[in-house]
Amino acid sequence: MRVPRRELLLSGAALLAGCSALGGEQTPTPTPPDGDDDGVPDRADDYPDDPRRAFTSSSSEGIVELAPGEFSAHQLQNDDAAGGSYLSYEVSVVDDATVDVLVFERAAYDAYQSGARDVSVVDEYTRQNVSETALVERLDDRALLLALDNTDQQTPATDDPIEVEFELAIAEPPGAPAETTTTE
């Protein structure tokens, strides 16, 4: 009597079901490395050495030339209404010049953009008169904007145009769902 091929294959699969390895021992699945112990494996962690941050939700980088009296603004997209996102930036000025890195609340920025130079800044995120600076701070739930500033807002503007290199990112802590957006 001839056994149909399908029946033979199903019988063989049934006999092997439950056998996961020859010799009866199973090899455990290795735990992926997590260098900062934040619960996010390093291969998926945008910040594998920083347990506060795990995923970049928005970022921007580039080189901008600012003439005296000019600024370049960037909206800080804090999607976490209860706070918890992190602002990080690195700024450096080419040559021996300095720049102000100013962070404003929305209403103050609107006045600043309209030409007012006596508006308040958010001190905890602002750095003035720097040739190079870096920051990583937790954001609260305010609508904020960052300006690379070569005006007279905080310190006198330079006499000549300046080139500013910058990297700006908003990052979410471990366990926070995030969509990644990158702009250049």
PDB file of C-alpha atoms in Angstrom:
ATOM      1  CA  MET A   1       0.000   0.000   0.000  1.00  0.00           C
ATOM      2  CA  ARG A   2       1.335   3.347  -0.998  1.00  0.00           C
ATOM      3  CA  VAL A   3       1.330   6.236   1.577  1.00  0.00           C
ATOM      4  CA  PRO A   4       0.562   9.639   0.061  1.00  0.00           C
ATOM      5  CA  ARG A   5       3.447  12.072   0.329  1.00  0.00           C
ATOM      6  CA  ARG A   6       1.484  14.654   2.345  1.00  0.00           C
ATOM      7  CA  GLU A   7       0.539  12.015   4.938  1.00  0.00           C
ATOM      8  CA  LEU A   8       4.152  10.876   5.180  1.00  0.00           C
ATOM      9  CA  LEU A   9       5.405  14.432   5.752  1.00  0.00           C
ATOM     10  CA  LEU A  10       2.733  15.134   8.360  1.00  0.00           C
ATOM     11  CA  SER A  11       3.569  11.874  10.166  1.00  0.00           C
ATOM     12  CA  GLY A  12       7.262  12.788  10.216  1.00  0.00           C
ATOM     13  CA  ALA A  13       6.494  16.269  11.536  1.00  0.00           C
ATOM     14  CA  ALA A  14       4.285  14.800  14.245  1.00  0.00           C
ATOM     15  CA  LEU A  15       7.046  12.406  15.333  1.00  0.00           C
ATOM     16  CA  LEU A  16       9.538  15.264  15.582  1.00  0.00           C
ATOM     17  CA  ALA A  17       7.140  17.638  17.387  1.00  0.00           C
ATOM     18  CA  GLY A  18       8.403  18.343  20.864  1.00  0.00           C
ATOM     19  CA  CYS A  19      12.014  17.581  19.942  1.00  0.00           C
ATOM     20  CA  SER A  20      13.751  20.922  19.836  1.00  0.00           C
ATOM     21  CA  ALA A  21      17.336  19.725  19.699  1.00  0.00           C
ATOM     22  CA  LEU A  22      19.202  16.521  19.272  1.00  0.00           C
ATOM     23  CA  GLY A  23      20.466  15.288  22.595  1.00  0.00           C
ATOM     24  CA  GLY A  24      17.523  16.822  24.486  1.00  0.00           C
ATOM     25  CA  GLU A  25      19.282  19.995  25.715  1.00  0.00           C
ATOM     26  CA  GLN A  26      18.063  23.426  24.739  1.00  0.00           C
ATOM     27  CA  THR A  27      20.371  26.374  24.231  1.00  0.00           C
ATOM     28  CA  PRO A  28      19.079  29.443  26.091  1.00  0.00           C
ATOM     29  CA  THR A  29      18.472  32.558  24.029  1.00  0.00           C
ATOM     30  CA  PRO A  30      21.127  35.117  24.995  1.00  0.00           C
ATOM     31  CA  THR A  31      19.882  38.368  26.510  1.00  0.00           C
ATOM     32  CA  PRO A  32      20.767  41.283  24.226  1.00  0.00           C
ATOM     33  CA  PRO A  33      23.264  43.720  25.774  1.00  0.00           C
ATOM     34  CA  ASP A  34      21.880  46.786  27.582  1.00  0.00           C
ATOM     35  CA  GLY A  35      24.908  48.853  28.623  1.00  0.00           C
ATOM     36  CA  ASP A  36      22.983  51.543  30.493  1.00  0.00           C
ATOM     37  CA  ASP A  37      20.498  49.168  32.185  1.00  0.00           C
ATOM     38  CA  ASP A  38      17.474  51.177  31.056  1.00  0.00           C
ATOM     39  CA  GLY A  39      15.561  48.151  29.795  1.00  0.00           C
ATOM     40  CA  VAL A  40      16.124  48.983  26.112  1.00  0.00           C
ATOM     41  CA  PRO A  41      18.654  46.725  24.313  1.00  0.00           C
ATOM     42  CA  ASP A  42      21.622  48.650  22.932  1.00  0.00           C
ATOM     43  CA  ARG A  43      20.782  47.711  19.324  1.00  0.00           C
ATOM     44  CA  ALA A  44      17.463  49.617  19.642  1.00  0.00           C
ATOM     45  CA  ASP A  45      18.660  52.366  22.033  1.00  0.00           C
ATOM     46  CA  ASP A  46      19.622  55.683  20.392  1.00  0.00           C
ATOM     47  CA  TYR A  47      21.539  56.526  23.601  1.00  0.00           C
ATOM     48  CA  PRO A  48      23.086  53.220  24.808  1.00  0.00           C
ATOM     49  CA  ASP A  49      25.284  54.994  27.389  1.00  0.00           C
ATOM     50  CA  ASP A  50      22.580  57.246  28.898  1.00  0.00           C
ATOM     51  CA  PRO A  51      19.848  55.627  31.023  1.00  0.00           C
ATOM     52  CA  ARG A  52      17.713  58.822  30.917  1.00  0.00           C
ATOM     53  CA  ARG A  53      17.208  58.760  27.145  1.00  0.00           C
ATOM     54  CA  ALA A  54      16.332  55.903  24.804  1.00  0.00           C
ATOM     55  CA  PHE A  55      14.722  57.139  21.561  1.00  0.00           C
ATOM     56  CA  THR A  56      15.209  60.269  19.437  1.00  0.00           C
ATOM     57  CA  SER A  57      11.807  61.741  18.600  1.00  0.00           C
ATOM     58  CA  SER A  58      13.093  64.717  16.580  1.00  0.00           C
ATOM     59  CA  SER A  59      16.460  66.073  15.548  1.00  0.00           C
ATOM     60  CA  SER A  60      18.084  68.776  13.496  1.00  0.00           C
ATOM     61  CA  GLU A  61      21.689  69.518  12.638  1.00  0.00           C
ATOM     62  CA  GLY A  62      23.698  71.691  10.337  1.00  0.00           C
ATOM     63  CA  ILE A  63      25.820  74.765   9.871  1.00  0.00           C
ATOM     64  CA  VAL A  64      24.202  78.180   9.837  1.00  0.00           C
ATOM     65  CA  GLU A  65      25.761  81.548   9.015  1.00  0.00           C
ATOM     66  CA  LEU A  66      24.470  84.410  11.145  1.00  0.00           C
ATOM     67  CA  ALA A  67      25.156  87.997  10.151  1.00  0.00           C
ATOM     68  CA  PRO A  68      25.175  90.598  12.934  1.00  0.00           C
ATOM     69  CA  GLY A  69      21.554  91.053  14.068  1.00  0.00           C
ATOM     70  CA  GLU A  70      20.384  87.625  12.783  1.00  0.00           C
ATOM     71  CA  PHE A  71      19.195  84.469  14.511  1.00  0.00           C
ATOM     72  CA  SER A  72      18.124  80.954  13.550  1.00  0.00           C
ATOM     73  CA  ALA A  73      15.171  79.439  15.419  1.00  0.00           C
ATOM     74  CA  HIS A  74      14.124  75.831  16.008  1.00  0.00           C
ATOM     75  CA  GLN A  75      10.878  74.658  17.588  1.00  0.00           C
ATOM     76  CA  LEU A  76      11.385  72.126  20.376  1.00  0.00           C
ATOM     77  CA  GLN A  77       8.836  69.388  19.717  1.00  0.00           C
ATOM     78  CA  ASN A  78       8.113  68.063  23.184  1.00  0.00           C
ATOM     79  CA  ASP A  79       5.363  65.496  22.575  1.00  0.00           C
ATOM     80  CA  ASP A  80       5.144  64.415  26.216  1.00  0.00           C
ATOM     81  CA  ALA A  81       2.425  66.592  27.792  1.00  0.00           C
ATOM     82  CA  ALA A  82       3.502  65.589  31.300  1.00  0.00           C
ATOM     83  CA  GLY A  83       7.159  66.448  30.660  1.00  0.00           C
ATOM     84  CA  GLY A  84       9.760  63.757  30.431  1.00  0.00           C
ATOM     85  CA  SER A  85      11.364  64.377  27.054  1.00  0.00           C
ATOM     86  CA  TYR A  86      14.985  65.496  27.013  1.00  0.00           C
ATOM     87  CA  LEU A  87      16.487  68.412  25.116  1.00  0.00           C
ATOM     88  CA  SER A  88      20.049  67.903  23.997  1.00  0.00           C
ATOM     89  CA  TYR A  89      22.184  70.191  21.926  1.00  0.00           C
ATOM     90  CA  GLU A  90      25.778  70.706  20.938  1.00  0.00           C
ATOM     91  CA  VAL A  91      26.780  74.066  19.499  1.00  0.00           C
ATOM     92  CA  SER A  92      30.157  75.330  18.337  1.00  0.00           C
ATOM     93  CA  VAL A  93      31.177  78.490  16.547  1.00  0.00           C
ATOM     94  CA  VAL A  94      33.799  78.342  13.803  1.00  0.00           C
ATOM     95  CA  ASP A  95      36.793  80.611  14.539  1.00  0.00           C
ATOM     96  CA  ASP A  96      37.042  82.790  17.665  1.00  0.00           C
ATOM     97  CA  ALA A  97      33.496  84.191  17.794  1.00  0.00           C
ATOM     98  CA  THR A  98      30.695  83.490  20.262  1.00  0.00           C
ATOM     99  CA  VAL A  99      26.949  82.971  20.009  1.00  0.00           C
ATOM    100  CA  ASP A 100      23.993  82.931  22.402  1.00  0.00           C
ATOM    101  CA  VAL A 101      21.868  79.776  22.583  1.00  0.00           C
ATOM    102  CA  LEU A 102      18.528  81.140  23.771  1.00  0.00           C
ATOM    103  CA  VAL A 103      15.422  79.166  24.696  1.00  0.00           C
ATOM    104  CA  PHE A 104      12.111  81.033  24.831  1.00  0.00           C
ATOM    105  CA  GLU A 105       8.552  80.271  25.817  1.00  0.00           C
ATOM    106  CA  ARG A 106       6.185  80.767  22.884  1.00  0.00           C
ATOM    107  CA  ALA A 107       4.898  84.282  23.774  1.00  0.00           C
ATOM    108  CA  ALA A 108       8.402  85.603  24.488  1.00  0.00           C
ATOM    109  CA  TYR A 109       9.675  84.143  21.217  1.00  0.00           C
ATOM    110  CA  ASP A 110       6.862  85.813  19.254  1.00  0.00           C
ATOM    111  CA  ALA A 111       7.909  89.190  20.705  1.00  0.00           C
ATOM    112  CA  TYR A 112      11.606  88.416  20.031  1.00  0.00           C
ATOM    113  CA  GLN A 113      10.821  87.467  16.427  1.00  0.00           C
ATOM    114  CA  SER A 114       8.960  90.772  16.031  1.00  0.00           C
ATOM    115  CA  GLY A 115      12.099  92.661  17.058  1.00  0.00           C
ATOM    116  CA  ALA A 116      11.794  93.009  20.841  1.00  0.00           C
ATOM    117  CA  ARG A 117      15.173  92.532  22.523  1.00  0.00           C
ATOM    118  CA  ASP A 118      14.097  92.744  26.150  1.00  0.00           C
ATOM    119  CA  VAL A 119      12.142  89.467  26.401  1.00  0.00           C
ATOM    120  CA  SER A 120      12.771  86.750  28.962  1.00  0.00           C
ATOM    121  CA  VAL A 121      14.516  83.469  28.218  1.00  0.00           C
ATOM    122  CA  VAL A 122      14.274  80.091  29.948  1.00  0.00           C
ATOM    123  CA  ASP A 123      17.514  80.211  31.957  1.00  0.00           C
ATOM    124  CA  GLU A 124      17.864  76.462  32.605  1.00  0.00           C
ATOM    125  CA  TYR A 125      18.227  75.722  28.863  1.00  0.00           C
ATOM    126  CA  THR A 126      19.949  78.967  27.744  1.00  0.00           C
ATOM    127  CA  ARG A 127      23.711  79.448  27.309  1.00  0.00           C
ATOM    128  CA  GLN A 128      25.109  82.918  26.586  1.00  0.00           C
ATOM    129  CA  ASN A 129      28.272  84.159  24.919  1.00  0.00           C
ATOM    130  CA  VAL A 130      29.686  80.699  24.155  1.00  0.00           C
ATOM    131  CA  SER A 131      32.074  79.469  21.501  1.00  0.00           C
ATOM    132  CA  GLU A 132      31.197  75.859  22.320  1.00  0.00           C
ATOM    133  CA  THR A 133      28.567  74.305  24.581  1.00  0.00           C
ATOM    134  CA  ALA A 134      26.521  71.164  25.155  1.00  0.00           C
ATOM    135  CA  LEU A 135      23.393  70.495  27.190  1.00  0.00           C
ATOM    136  CA  VAL A 136      21.146  67.564  28.151  1.00  0.00           C
ATOM    137  CA  GLU A 137      18.145  68.573  30.292  1.00  0.00           C
ATOM    138  CA  ARG A 138      14.653  67.237  30.940  1.00  0.00           C
ATOM    139  CA  LEU A 139      11.918  69.350  29.323  1.00  0.00           C
ATOM    140  CA  ASP A 140       8.684  70.318  30.994  1.00  0.00           C
ATOM    141  CA  ASP A 141       5.344  70.734  29.202  1.00  0.00           C
ATOM    142  CA  ARG A 142       5.844  74.305  27.904  1.00  0.00           C
ATOM    143  CA  ALA A 143       5.947  75.167  24.200  1.00  0.00           C
ATOM    144  CA  LEU A 144       9.592  76.210  23.716  1.00  0.00           C
ATOM    145  CA  LEU A 145      11.774  77.498  20.885  1.00  0.00           C
ATOM    146  CA  LEU A 146      15.555  77.574  20.645  1.00  0.00           C
ATOM    147  CA  ALA A 147      17.391  80.370  18.841  1.00  0.00           C
ATOM    148  CA  LEU A 148      21.028  80.532  17.810  1.00  0.00           C
ATOM    149  CA  ASP A 149      21.359  84.265  18.367  1.00  0.00           C
ATOM    150  CA  ASN A 150      23.711  86.917  16.965  1.00  0.00           C
ATOM    151  CA  THR A 151      21.509  89.863  18.019  1.00  0.00           C
ATOM    152  CA  ASP A 152      21.678  92.185  21.027  1.00  0.00           C
ATOM    153  CA  GLN A 153      19.090  90.130  22.969  1.00  0.00           C
ATOM    154  CA  GLN A 154      21.481  88.979  25.722  1.00  0.00           C
ATOM    155  CA  THR A 155      24.988  89.931  24.606  1.00  0.00           C
ATOM    156  CA  PRO A 156      26.194  92.312  21.884  1.00  0.00           C
ATOM    157  CA  ALA A 157      26.081  91.003  18.312  1.00  0.00           C
ATOM    158  CA  THR A 158      29.382  90.273  16.598  1.00  0.00           C
ATOM    159  CA  ASP A 159      30.856  92.730  14.096  1.00  0.00           C
ATOM    160  CA  ASP A 160      31.170  90.071  11.380  1.00  0.00           C
ATOM    161  CA  PRO A 161      29.041  87.096  10.290  1.00  0.00           C
ATOM    162  CA  ILE A 162      29.627  83.883  12.239  1.00  0.00           C
ATOM    163  CA  GLU A 163      29.295  80.204  11.301  1.00  0.00           C
ATOM    164  CA  VAL A 164      27.610  78.021  13.893  1.00  0.00           C
ATOM    165  CA  GLU A 165      27.608  74.209  13.810  1.00  0.00           C
ATOM    166  CA  PHE A 166      24.781  72.611  15.761  1.00  0.00           C
ATOM    167  CA  GLU A 167      23.123  69.312  16.638  1.00  0.00           C
ATOM    168  CA  LEU A 168      19.746  69.475  18.341  1.00  0.00           C
ATOM    169  CA  ALA A 169      17.601  66.546  19.495  1.00  0.00           C
ATOM    170  CA  ILE A 170      14.531  65.772  21.554  1.00  0.00           C
ATOM    171  CA  ALA A 171      14.744  62.322  23.123  1.00  0.00           C
ATOM    172  CA  GLU A 172      12.229  60.173  24.948  1.00  0.00           C
ATOM    173  CA  PRO A 173      13.005  58.198  28.102  1.00  0.00           C
ATOM    174  CA  PRO A 174      12.891  54.385  28.174  1.00  0.00           C
ATOM    175  CA  GLY A 175       9.350  53.045  27.975  1.00  0.00           C
ATOM    176  CA  ALA A 176       8.017  56.096  26.101  1.00  0.00           C
ATOM    177  CA  PRO A 177       6.554  55.447  22.643  1.00  0.00           C
ATOM    178  CA  ALA A 178       8.143  57.742  20.074  1.00  0.00           C
ATOM    179  CA  GLU A 179       8.009  58.449  16.386  1.00  0.00           C
ATOM    180  CA  THR A 180      11.307  59.538  14.885  1.00  0.00           C
ATOM    181  CA  THR A 181      11.487  62.648  12.745  1.00  0.00           C
ATOM    182  CA  THR A 182      14.721  64.014  11.333  1.00  0.00           C
ATOM    183  CA  THR A 183      15.173  67.356   9.630  1.00  0.00           C
ATOM    184  CA  GLU A 184      18.262  68.896   8.118  1.00  0.00           C
TER     185      GLU A 184
END
